[in-house]
JSON list of C-alpha atoms and ligand atoms in Angstrom, two decimals:
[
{"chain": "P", "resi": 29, "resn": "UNK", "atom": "CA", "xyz": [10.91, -12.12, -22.92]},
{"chain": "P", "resi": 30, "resn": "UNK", "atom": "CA", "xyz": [7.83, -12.37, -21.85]},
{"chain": "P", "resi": 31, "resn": "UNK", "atom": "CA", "xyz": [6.33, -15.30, -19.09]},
{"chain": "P", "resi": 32, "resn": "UNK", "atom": "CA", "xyz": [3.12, -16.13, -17.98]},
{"chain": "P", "resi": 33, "resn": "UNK", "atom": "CA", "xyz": [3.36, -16.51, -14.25]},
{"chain": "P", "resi": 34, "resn": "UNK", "atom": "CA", "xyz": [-0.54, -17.84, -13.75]},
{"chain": "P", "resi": 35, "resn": "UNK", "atom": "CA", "xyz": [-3.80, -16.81, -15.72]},
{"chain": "P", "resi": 36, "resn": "UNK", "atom": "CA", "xyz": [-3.32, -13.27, -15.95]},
{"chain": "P", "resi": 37, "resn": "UNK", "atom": "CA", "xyz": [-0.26, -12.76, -14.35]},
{"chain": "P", "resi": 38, "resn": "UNK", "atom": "CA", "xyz": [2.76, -11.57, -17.20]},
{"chain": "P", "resi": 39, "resn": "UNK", "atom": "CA", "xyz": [5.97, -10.69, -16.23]},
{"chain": "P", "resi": 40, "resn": "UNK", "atom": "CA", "xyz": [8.16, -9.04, -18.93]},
{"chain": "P", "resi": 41, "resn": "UNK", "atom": "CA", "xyz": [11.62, -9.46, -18.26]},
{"chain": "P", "resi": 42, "resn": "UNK", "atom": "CA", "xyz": [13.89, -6.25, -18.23]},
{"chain": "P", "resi": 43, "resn": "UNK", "atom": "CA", "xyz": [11.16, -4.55, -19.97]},
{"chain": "P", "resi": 44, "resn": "UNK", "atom": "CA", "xyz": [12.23, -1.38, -18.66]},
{"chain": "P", "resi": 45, "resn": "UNK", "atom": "CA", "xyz": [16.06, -1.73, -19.14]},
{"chain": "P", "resi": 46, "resn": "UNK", "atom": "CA", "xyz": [16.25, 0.82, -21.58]},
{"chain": "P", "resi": 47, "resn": "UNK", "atom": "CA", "xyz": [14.60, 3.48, -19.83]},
{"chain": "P", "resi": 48, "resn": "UNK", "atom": "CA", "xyz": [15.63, 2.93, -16.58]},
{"chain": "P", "resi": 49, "resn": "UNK", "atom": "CA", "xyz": [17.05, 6.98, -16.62]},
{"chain": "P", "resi": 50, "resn": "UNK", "atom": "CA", "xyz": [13.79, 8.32, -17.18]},
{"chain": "P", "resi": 51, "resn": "UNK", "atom": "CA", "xyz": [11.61, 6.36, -14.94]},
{"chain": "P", "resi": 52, "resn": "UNK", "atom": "CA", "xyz": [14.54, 7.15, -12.12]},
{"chain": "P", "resi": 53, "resn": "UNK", "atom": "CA", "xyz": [14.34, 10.58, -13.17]},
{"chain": "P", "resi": 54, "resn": "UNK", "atom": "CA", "xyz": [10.53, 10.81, -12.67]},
{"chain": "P", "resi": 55, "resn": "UNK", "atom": "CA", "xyz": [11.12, 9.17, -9.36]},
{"chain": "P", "resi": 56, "resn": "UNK", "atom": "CA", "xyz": [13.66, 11.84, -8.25]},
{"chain": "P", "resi": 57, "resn": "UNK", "atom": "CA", "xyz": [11.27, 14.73, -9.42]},
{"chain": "P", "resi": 58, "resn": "UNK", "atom": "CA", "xyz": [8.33, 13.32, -7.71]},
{"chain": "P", "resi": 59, "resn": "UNK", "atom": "CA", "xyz": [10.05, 12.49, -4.84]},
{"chain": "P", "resi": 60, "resn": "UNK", "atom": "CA", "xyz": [11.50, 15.93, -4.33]},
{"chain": "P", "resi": 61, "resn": "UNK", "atom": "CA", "xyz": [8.03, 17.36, -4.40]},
{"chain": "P", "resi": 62, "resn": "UNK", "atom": "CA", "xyz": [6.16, 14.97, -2.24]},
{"chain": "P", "resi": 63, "resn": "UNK", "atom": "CA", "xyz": [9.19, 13.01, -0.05]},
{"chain": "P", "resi": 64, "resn": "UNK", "atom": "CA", "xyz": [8.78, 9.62, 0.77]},
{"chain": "P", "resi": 65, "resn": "UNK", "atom": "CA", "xyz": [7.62, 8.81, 4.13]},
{"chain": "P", "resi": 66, "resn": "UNK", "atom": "CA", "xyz": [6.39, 5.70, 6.04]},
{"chain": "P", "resi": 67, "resn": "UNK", "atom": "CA", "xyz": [3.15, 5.63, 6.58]},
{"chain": "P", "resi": 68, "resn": "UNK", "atom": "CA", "xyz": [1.23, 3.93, 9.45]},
{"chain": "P", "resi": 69, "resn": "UNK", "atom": "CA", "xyz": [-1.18, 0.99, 9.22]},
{"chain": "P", "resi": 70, "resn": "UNK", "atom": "CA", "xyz": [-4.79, 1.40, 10.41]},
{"chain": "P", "resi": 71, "resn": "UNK", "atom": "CA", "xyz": [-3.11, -0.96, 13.40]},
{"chain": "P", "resi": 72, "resn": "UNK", "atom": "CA", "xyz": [-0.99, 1.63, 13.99]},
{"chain": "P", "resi": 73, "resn": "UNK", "atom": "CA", "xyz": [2.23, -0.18, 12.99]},
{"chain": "P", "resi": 74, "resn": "UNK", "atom": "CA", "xyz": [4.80, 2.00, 11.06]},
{"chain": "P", "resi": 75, "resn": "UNK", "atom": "CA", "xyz": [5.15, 0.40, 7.69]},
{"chain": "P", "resi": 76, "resn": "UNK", "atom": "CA", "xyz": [9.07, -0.55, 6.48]},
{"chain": "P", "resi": 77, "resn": "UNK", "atom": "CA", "xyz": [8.46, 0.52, 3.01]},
{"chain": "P", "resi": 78, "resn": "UNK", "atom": "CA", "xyz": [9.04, 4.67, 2.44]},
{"chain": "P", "resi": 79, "resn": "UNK", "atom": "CA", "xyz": [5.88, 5.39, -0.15]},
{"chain": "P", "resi": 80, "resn": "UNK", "atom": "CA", "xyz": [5.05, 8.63, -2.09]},
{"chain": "P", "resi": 81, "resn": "UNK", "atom": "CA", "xyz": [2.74, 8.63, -4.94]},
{"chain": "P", "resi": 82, "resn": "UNK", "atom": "CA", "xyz": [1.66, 11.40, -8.43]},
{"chain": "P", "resi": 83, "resn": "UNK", "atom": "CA", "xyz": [-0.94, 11.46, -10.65]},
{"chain": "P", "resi": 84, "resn": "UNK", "atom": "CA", "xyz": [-4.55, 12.79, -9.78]},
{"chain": "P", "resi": 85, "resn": "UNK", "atom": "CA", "xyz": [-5.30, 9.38, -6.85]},
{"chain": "P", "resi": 86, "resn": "UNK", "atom": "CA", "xyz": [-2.32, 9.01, -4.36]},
{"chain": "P", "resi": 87, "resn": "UNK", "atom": "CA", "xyz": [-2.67, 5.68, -2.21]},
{"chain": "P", "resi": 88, "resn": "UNK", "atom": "CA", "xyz": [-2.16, 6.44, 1.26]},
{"chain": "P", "resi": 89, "resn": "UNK", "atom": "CA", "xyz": [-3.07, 4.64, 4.97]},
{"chain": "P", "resi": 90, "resn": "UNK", "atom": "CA", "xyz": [-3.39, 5.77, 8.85]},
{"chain": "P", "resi": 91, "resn": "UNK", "atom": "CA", "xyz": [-5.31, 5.48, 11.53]},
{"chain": "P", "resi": 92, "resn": "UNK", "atom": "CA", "xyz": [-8.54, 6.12, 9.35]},
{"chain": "P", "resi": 93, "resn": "UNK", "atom": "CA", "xyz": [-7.54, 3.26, 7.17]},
{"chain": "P", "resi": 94, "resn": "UNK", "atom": "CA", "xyz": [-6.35, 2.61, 3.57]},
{"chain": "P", "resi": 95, "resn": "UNK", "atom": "CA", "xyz": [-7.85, 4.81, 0.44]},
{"chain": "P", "resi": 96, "resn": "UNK", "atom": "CA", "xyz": [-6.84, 7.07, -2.59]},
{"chain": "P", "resi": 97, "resn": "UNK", "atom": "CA", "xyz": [-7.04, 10.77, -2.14]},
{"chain": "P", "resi": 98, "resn": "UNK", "atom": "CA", "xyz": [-5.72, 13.57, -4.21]},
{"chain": "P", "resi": 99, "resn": "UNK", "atom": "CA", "xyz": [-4.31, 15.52, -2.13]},
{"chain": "P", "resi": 100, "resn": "UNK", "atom": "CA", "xyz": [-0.39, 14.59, -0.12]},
{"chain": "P", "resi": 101, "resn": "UNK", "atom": "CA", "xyz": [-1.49, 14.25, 3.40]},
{"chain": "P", "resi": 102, "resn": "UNK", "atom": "CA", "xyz": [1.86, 15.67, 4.11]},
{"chain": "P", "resi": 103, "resn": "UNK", "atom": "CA", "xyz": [1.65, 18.63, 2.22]},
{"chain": "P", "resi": 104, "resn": "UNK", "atom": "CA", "xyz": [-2.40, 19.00, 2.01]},
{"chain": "P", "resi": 105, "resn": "UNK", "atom": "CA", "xyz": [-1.69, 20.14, -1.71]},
{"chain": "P", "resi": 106, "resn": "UNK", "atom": "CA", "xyz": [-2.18, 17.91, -4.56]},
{"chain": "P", "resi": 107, "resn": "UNK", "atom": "CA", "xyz": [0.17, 15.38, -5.48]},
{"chain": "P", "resi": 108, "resn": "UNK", "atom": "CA", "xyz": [2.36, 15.90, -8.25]},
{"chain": "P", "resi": 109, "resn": "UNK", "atom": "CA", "xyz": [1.59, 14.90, -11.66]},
{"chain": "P", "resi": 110, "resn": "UNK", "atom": "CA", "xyz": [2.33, 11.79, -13.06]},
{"chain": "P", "resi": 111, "resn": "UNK", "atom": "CA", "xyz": [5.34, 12.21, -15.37]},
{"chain": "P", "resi": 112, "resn": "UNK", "atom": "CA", "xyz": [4.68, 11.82, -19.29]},
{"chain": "P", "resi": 113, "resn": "UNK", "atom": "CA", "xyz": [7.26, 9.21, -19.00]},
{"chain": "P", "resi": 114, "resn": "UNK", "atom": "CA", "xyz": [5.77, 7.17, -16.79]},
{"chain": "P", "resi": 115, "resn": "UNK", "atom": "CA", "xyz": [2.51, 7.23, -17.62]},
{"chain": "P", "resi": 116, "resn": "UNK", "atom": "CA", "xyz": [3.40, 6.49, -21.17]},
{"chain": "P", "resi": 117, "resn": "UNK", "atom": "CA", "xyz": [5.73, 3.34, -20.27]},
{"chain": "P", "resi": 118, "resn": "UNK", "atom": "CA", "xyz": [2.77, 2.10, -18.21]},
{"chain": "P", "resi": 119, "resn": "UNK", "atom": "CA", "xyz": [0.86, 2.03, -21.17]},
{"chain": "P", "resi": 120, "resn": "UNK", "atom": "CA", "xyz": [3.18, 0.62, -23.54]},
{"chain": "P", "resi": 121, "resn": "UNK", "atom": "CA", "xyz": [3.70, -2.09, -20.58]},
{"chain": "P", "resi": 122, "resn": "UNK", "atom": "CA", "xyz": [-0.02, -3.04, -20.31]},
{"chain": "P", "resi": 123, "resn": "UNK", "atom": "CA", "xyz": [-0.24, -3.03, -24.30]},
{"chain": "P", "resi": 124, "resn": "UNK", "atom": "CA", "xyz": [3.00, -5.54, -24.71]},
{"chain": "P", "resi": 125, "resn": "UNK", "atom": "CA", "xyz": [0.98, -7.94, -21.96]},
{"chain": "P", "resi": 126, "resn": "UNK", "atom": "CA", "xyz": [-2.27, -7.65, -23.43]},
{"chain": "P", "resi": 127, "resn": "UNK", "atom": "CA", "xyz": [-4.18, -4.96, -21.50]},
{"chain": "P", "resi": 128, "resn": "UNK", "atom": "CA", "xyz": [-4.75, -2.56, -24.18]},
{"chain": "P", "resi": 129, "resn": "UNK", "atom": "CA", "xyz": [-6.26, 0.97, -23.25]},
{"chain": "P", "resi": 130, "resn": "UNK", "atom": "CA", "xyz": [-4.31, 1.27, -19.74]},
{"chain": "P", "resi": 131, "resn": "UNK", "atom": "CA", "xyz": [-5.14, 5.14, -18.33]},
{"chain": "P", "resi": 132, "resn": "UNK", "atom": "CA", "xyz": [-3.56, 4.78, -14.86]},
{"chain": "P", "resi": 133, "resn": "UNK", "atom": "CA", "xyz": [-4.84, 7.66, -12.27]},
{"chain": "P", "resi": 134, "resn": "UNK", "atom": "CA", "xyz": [-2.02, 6.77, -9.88]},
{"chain": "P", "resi": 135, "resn": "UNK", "atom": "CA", "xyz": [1.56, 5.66, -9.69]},
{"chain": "P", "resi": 136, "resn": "UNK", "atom": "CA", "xyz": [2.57, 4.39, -5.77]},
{"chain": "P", "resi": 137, "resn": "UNK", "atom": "CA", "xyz": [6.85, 4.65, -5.39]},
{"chain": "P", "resi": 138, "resn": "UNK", "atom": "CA", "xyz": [7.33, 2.48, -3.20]},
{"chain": "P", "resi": 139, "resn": "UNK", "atom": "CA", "xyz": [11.31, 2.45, -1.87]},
{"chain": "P", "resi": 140, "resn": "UNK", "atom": "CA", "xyz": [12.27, -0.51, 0.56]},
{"chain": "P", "resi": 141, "resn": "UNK", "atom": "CA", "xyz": [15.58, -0.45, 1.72]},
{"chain": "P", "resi": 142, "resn": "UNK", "atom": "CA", "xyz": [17.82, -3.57, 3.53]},
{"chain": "P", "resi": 143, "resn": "UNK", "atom": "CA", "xyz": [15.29, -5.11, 5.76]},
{"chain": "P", "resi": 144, "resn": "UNK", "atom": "CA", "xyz": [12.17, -3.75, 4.55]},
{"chain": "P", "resi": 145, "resn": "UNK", "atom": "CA", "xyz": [9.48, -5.98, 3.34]},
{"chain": "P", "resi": 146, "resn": "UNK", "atom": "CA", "xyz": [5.51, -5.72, 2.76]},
{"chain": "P", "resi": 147, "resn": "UNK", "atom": "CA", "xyz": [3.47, -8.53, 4.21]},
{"chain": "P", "resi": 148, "resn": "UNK", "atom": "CA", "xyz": [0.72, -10.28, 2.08]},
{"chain": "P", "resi": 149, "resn": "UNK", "atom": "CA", "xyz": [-1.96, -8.68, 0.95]},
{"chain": "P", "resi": 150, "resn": "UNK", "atom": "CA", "xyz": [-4.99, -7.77, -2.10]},
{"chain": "P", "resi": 151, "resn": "UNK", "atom": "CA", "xyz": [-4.72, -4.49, -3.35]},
{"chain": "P", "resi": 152, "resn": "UNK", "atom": "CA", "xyz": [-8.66, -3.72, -3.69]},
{"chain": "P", "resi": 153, "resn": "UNK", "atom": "CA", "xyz": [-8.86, -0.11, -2.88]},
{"chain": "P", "resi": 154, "resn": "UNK", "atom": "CA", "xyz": [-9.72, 0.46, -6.29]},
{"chain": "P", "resi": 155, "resn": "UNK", "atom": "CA", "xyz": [-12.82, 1.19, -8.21]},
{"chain": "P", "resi": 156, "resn": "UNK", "atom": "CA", "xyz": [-12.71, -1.07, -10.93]},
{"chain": "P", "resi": 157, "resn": "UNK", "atom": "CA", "xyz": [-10.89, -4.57, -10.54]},
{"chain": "P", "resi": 158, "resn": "UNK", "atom": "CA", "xyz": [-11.56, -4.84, -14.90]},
{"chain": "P", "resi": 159, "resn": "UNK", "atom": "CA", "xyz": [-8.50, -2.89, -15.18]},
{"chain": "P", "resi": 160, "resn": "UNK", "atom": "CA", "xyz": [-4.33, -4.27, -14.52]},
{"chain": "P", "resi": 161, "resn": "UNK", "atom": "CA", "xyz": [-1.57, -2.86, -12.19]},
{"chain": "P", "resi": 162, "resn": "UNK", "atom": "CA", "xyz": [1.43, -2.72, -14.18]},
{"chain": "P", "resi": 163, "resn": "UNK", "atom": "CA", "xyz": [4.75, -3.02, -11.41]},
{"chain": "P", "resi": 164, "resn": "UNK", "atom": "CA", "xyz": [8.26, -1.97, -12.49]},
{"chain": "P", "resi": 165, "resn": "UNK", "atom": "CA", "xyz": [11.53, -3.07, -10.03]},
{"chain": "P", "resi": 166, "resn": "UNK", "atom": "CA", "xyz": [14.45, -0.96, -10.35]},
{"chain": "P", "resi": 167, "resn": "UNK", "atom": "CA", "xyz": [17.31, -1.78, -8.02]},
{"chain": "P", "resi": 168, "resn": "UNK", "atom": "CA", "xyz": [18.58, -4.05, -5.78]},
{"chain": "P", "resi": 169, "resn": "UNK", "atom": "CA", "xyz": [16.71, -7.23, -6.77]},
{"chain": "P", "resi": 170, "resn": "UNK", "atom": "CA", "xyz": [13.94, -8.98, -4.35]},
{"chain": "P", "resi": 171, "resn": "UNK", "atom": "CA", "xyz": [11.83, -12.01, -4.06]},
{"chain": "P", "resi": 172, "resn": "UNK", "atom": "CA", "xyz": [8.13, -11.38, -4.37]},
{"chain": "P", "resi": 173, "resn": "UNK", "atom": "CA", "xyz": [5.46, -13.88, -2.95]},
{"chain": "P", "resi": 174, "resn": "UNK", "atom": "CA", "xyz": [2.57, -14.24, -5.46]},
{"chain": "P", "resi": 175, "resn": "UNK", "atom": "CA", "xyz": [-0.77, -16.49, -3.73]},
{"chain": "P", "resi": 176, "resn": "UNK", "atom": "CA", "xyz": [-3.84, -16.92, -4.27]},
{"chain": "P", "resi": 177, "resn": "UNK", "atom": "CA", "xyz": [-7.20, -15.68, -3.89]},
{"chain": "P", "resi": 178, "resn": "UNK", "atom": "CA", "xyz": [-7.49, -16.44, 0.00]},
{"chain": "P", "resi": 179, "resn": "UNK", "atom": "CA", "xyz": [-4.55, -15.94, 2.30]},
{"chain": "P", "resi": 180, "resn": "UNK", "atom": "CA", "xyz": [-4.01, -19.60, 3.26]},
{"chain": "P", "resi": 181, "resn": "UNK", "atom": "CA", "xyz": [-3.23, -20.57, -0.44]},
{"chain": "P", "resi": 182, "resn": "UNK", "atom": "CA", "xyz": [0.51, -21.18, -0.13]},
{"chain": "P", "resi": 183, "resn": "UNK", "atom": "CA", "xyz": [2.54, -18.74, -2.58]},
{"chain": "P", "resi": 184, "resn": "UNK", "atom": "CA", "xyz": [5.16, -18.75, -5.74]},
{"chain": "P", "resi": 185, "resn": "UNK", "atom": "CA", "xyz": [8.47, -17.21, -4.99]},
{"chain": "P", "resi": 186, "resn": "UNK", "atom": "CA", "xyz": [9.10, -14.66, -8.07]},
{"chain": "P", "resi": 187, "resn": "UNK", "atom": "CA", "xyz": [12.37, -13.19, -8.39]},
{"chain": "P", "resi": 188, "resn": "UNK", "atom": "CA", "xyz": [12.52, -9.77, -9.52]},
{"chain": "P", "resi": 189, "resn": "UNK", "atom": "CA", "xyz": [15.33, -8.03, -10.91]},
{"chain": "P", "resi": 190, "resn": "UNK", "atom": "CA", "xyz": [16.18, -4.06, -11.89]},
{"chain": "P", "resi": 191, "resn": "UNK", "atom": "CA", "xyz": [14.18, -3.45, -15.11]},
{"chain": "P", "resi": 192, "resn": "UNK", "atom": "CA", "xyz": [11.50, -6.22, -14.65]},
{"chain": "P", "resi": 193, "resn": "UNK", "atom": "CA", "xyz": [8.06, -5.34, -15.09]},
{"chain": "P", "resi": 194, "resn": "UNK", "atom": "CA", "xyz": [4.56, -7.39, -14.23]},
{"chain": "P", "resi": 195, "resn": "UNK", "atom": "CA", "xyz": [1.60, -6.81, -15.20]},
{"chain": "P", "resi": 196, "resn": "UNK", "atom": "CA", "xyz": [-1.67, -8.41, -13.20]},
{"chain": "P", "resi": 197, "resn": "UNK", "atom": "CA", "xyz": [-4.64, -8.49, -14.85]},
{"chain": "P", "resi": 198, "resn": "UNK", "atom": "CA", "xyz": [-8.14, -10.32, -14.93]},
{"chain": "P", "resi": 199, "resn": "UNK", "atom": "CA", "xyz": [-8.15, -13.17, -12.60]},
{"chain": "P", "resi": 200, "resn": "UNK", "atom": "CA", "xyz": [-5.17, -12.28, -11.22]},
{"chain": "P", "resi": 201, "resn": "UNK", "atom": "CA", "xyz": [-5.64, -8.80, -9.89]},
{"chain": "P", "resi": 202, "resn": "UNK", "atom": "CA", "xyz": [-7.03, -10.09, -6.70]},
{"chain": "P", "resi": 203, "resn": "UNK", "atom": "CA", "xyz": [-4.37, -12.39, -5.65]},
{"chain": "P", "resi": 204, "resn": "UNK", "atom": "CA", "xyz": [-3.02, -12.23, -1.96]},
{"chain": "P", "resi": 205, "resn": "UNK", "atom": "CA", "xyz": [1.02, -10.84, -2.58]},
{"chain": "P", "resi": 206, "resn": "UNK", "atom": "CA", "xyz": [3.78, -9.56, -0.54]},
{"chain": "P", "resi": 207, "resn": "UNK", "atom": "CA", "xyz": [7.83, -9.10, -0.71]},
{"chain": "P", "resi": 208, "resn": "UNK", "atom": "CA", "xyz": [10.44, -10.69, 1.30]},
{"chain": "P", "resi": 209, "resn": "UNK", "atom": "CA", "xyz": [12.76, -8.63, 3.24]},
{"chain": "P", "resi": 210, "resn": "UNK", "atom": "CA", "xyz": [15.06, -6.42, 0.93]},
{"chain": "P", "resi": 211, "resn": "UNK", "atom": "CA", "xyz": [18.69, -8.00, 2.01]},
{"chain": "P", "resi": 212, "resn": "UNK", "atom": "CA", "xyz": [21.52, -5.69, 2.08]},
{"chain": "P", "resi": 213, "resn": "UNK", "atom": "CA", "xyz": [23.22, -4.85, -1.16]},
{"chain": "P", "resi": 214, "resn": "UNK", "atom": "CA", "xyz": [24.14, -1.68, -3.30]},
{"chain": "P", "resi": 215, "resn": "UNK", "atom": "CA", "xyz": [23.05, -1.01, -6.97]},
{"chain": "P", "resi": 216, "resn": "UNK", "atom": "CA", "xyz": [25.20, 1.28, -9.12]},
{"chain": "P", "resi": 217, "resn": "UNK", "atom": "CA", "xyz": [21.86, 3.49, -10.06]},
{"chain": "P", "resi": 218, "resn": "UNK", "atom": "CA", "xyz": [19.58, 3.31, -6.73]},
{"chain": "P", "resi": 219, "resn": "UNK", "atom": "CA", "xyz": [22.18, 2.52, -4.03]},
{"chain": "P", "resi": 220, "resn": "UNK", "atom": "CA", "xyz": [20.72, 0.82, -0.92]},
{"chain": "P", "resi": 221, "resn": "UNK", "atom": "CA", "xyz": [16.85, 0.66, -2.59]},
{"chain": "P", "resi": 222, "resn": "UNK", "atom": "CA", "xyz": [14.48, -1.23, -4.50]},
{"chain": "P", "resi": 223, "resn": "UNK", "atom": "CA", "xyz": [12.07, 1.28, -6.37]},
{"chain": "P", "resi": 224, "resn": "UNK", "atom": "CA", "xyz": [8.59, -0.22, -7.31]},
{"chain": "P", "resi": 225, "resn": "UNK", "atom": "CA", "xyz": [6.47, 1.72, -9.65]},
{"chain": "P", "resi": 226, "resn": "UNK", "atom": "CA", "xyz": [2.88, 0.55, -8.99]},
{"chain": "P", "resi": 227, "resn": "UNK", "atom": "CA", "xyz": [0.65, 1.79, -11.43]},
{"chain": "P", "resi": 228, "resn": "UNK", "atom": "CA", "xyz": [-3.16, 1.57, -11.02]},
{"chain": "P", "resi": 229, "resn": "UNK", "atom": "CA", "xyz": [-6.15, 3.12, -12.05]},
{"chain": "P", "resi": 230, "resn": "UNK", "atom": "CA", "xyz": [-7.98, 4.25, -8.76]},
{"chain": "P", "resi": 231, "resn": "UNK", "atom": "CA", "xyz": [-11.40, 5.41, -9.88]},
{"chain": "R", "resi": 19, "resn": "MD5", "atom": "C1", "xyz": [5.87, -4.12, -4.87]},
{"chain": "R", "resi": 19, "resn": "MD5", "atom": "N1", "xyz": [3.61, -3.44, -4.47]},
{"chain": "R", "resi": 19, "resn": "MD5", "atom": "O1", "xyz": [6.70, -4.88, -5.37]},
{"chain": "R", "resi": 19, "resn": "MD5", "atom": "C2", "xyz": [4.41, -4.44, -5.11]},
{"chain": "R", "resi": 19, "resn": "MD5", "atom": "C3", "xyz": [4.16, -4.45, -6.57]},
{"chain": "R", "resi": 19, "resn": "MD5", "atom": "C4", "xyz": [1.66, -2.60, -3.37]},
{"chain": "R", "resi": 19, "resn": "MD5", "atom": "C5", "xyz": [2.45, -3.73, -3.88]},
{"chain": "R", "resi": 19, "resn": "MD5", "atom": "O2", "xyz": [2.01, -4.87, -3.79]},
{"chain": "R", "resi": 19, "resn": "MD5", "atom": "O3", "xyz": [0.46, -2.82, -3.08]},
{"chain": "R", "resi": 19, "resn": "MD5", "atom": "O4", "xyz": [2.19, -1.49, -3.28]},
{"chain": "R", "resi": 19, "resn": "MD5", "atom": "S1", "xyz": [2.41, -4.55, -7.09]},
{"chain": "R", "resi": 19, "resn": "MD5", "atom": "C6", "xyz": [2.07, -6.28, -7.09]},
{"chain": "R", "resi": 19, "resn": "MD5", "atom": "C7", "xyz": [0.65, -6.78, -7.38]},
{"chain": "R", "resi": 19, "resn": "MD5", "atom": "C8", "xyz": [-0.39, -5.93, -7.61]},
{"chain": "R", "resi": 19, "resn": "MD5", "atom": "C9", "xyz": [-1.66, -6.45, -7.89]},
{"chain": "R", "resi": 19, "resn": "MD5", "atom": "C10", "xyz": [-1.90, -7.81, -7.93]},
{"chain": "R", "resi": 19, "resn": "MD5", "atom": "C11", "xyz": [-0.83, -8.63, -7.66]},
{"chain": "R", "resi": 19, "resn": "MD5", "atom": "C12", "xyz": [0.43, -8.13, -7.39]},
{"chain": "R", "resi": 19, "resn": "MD5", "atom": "N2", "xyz": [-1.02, -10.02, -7.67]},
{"chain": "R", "resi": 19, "resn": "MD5", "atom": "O5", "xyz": [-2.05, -10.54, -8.14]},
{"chain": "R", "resi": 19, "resn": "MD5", "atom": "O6", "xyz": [-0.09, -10.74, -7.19]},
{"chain": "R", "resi": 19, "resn": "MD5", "atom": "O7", "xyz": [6.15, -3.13, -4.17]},
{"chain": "R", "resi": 20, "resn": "FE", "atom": "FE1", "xyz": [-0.11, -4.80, -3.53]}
]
């Protein structure tokens, strides 16, 4: 099924179901290149969320501030590739929500575990707004707060579920979001985590 959350805004429901094994495998491969660590805010707050990124633009933040870079601070070498998988589902996603031509540069893995949450915020590190994010949950379920375009516009509650995939596009690509706190739970395929597979073209 597929809802329109607000102008630009789709959310396909369980989109990913099927392939929920391959996007987990890509996750695993990635992740055993490039590990997932917390970064730290330009404030110099640890974030709660554990982040590692592939494809040629890996989104990363510290003291300098936030920005897309090619190479894994961590490992100064180039972050892995993006998985044929994945970058193929992110297409099909963007395609089945109207945002034909998707060529994402960059996939963020985001992994929040019980009590993890990320505060609200644009994502506008990126070159060219014209083009979506496509955003696949897989795991424990969460609620995700989707605003407006200035912080003090009050925000939806989304729920988002294992398999669910959005896609923000056009006038919504600059909205102000966040995620509540990840409660505690366990999910027979991720355990203890909520993966998010944010993928963006950078440049
Ligand atoms: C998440 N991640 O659930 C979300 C999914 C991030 C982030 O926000 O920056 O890593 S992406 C949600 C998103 C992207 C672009 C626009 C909008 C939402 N929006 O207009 O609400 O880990
Ligand atoms: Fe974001």
């Amino acid at each position: 099924t597929c809802e329109s959350l607000m102008e630009g805004a789709v959310v396909l429901r369980q989109f990913a179901l099927a392939e929920t094994d391959q996007l987990l495998a890509g996750i695993r491969q990635v992740t055993a290149q490039a590990p997932l660590r917390q970064m730290k805010t330009p404030g110099g707050h640890t974030m709660s969320v554990a982040m590692s990124c592939c494809g040629e633009q890996g989104w990363v933040t510290d003291s300098r501030g936030y920005r897309y870079q090619p190479e894994d601070p961590v490992s100064d070498q180039p972050w892995p590739a993006m998985p044929e998988a994945l970058y193929r589902f992110a297409g099909r996603a963007a395609d089945a929500a109207g945002f034909p031509g998707f060529e994402p540069d960059s996939c963020l893995i985001n992994c929040y575990r019980p009590g993890a949450k990320m505060g609200l915020h644009q994502d506008r590190d990126e070159q060219d707004f014209s083009q979506p994010i496509v955003s696949v949950s897989l795991g424990l379920p969460v609620v995700f707060q989707f605003g407006g375009l200035k912080r003090n516009e009050r925000p939806i509650k989304v729920p988002l579920a294992h398999g669910d995939v959005v896609v923000w596009g056009g006038p919504a690509r600059l909205r102000y979001h966040g995620v509540l706190t990840l409660k505690a739970g366990e999910h027979p395929l991720t355990g203890a985590c909520r993966y998010n597979l944010t993928f963006r073209r950078a440049r």
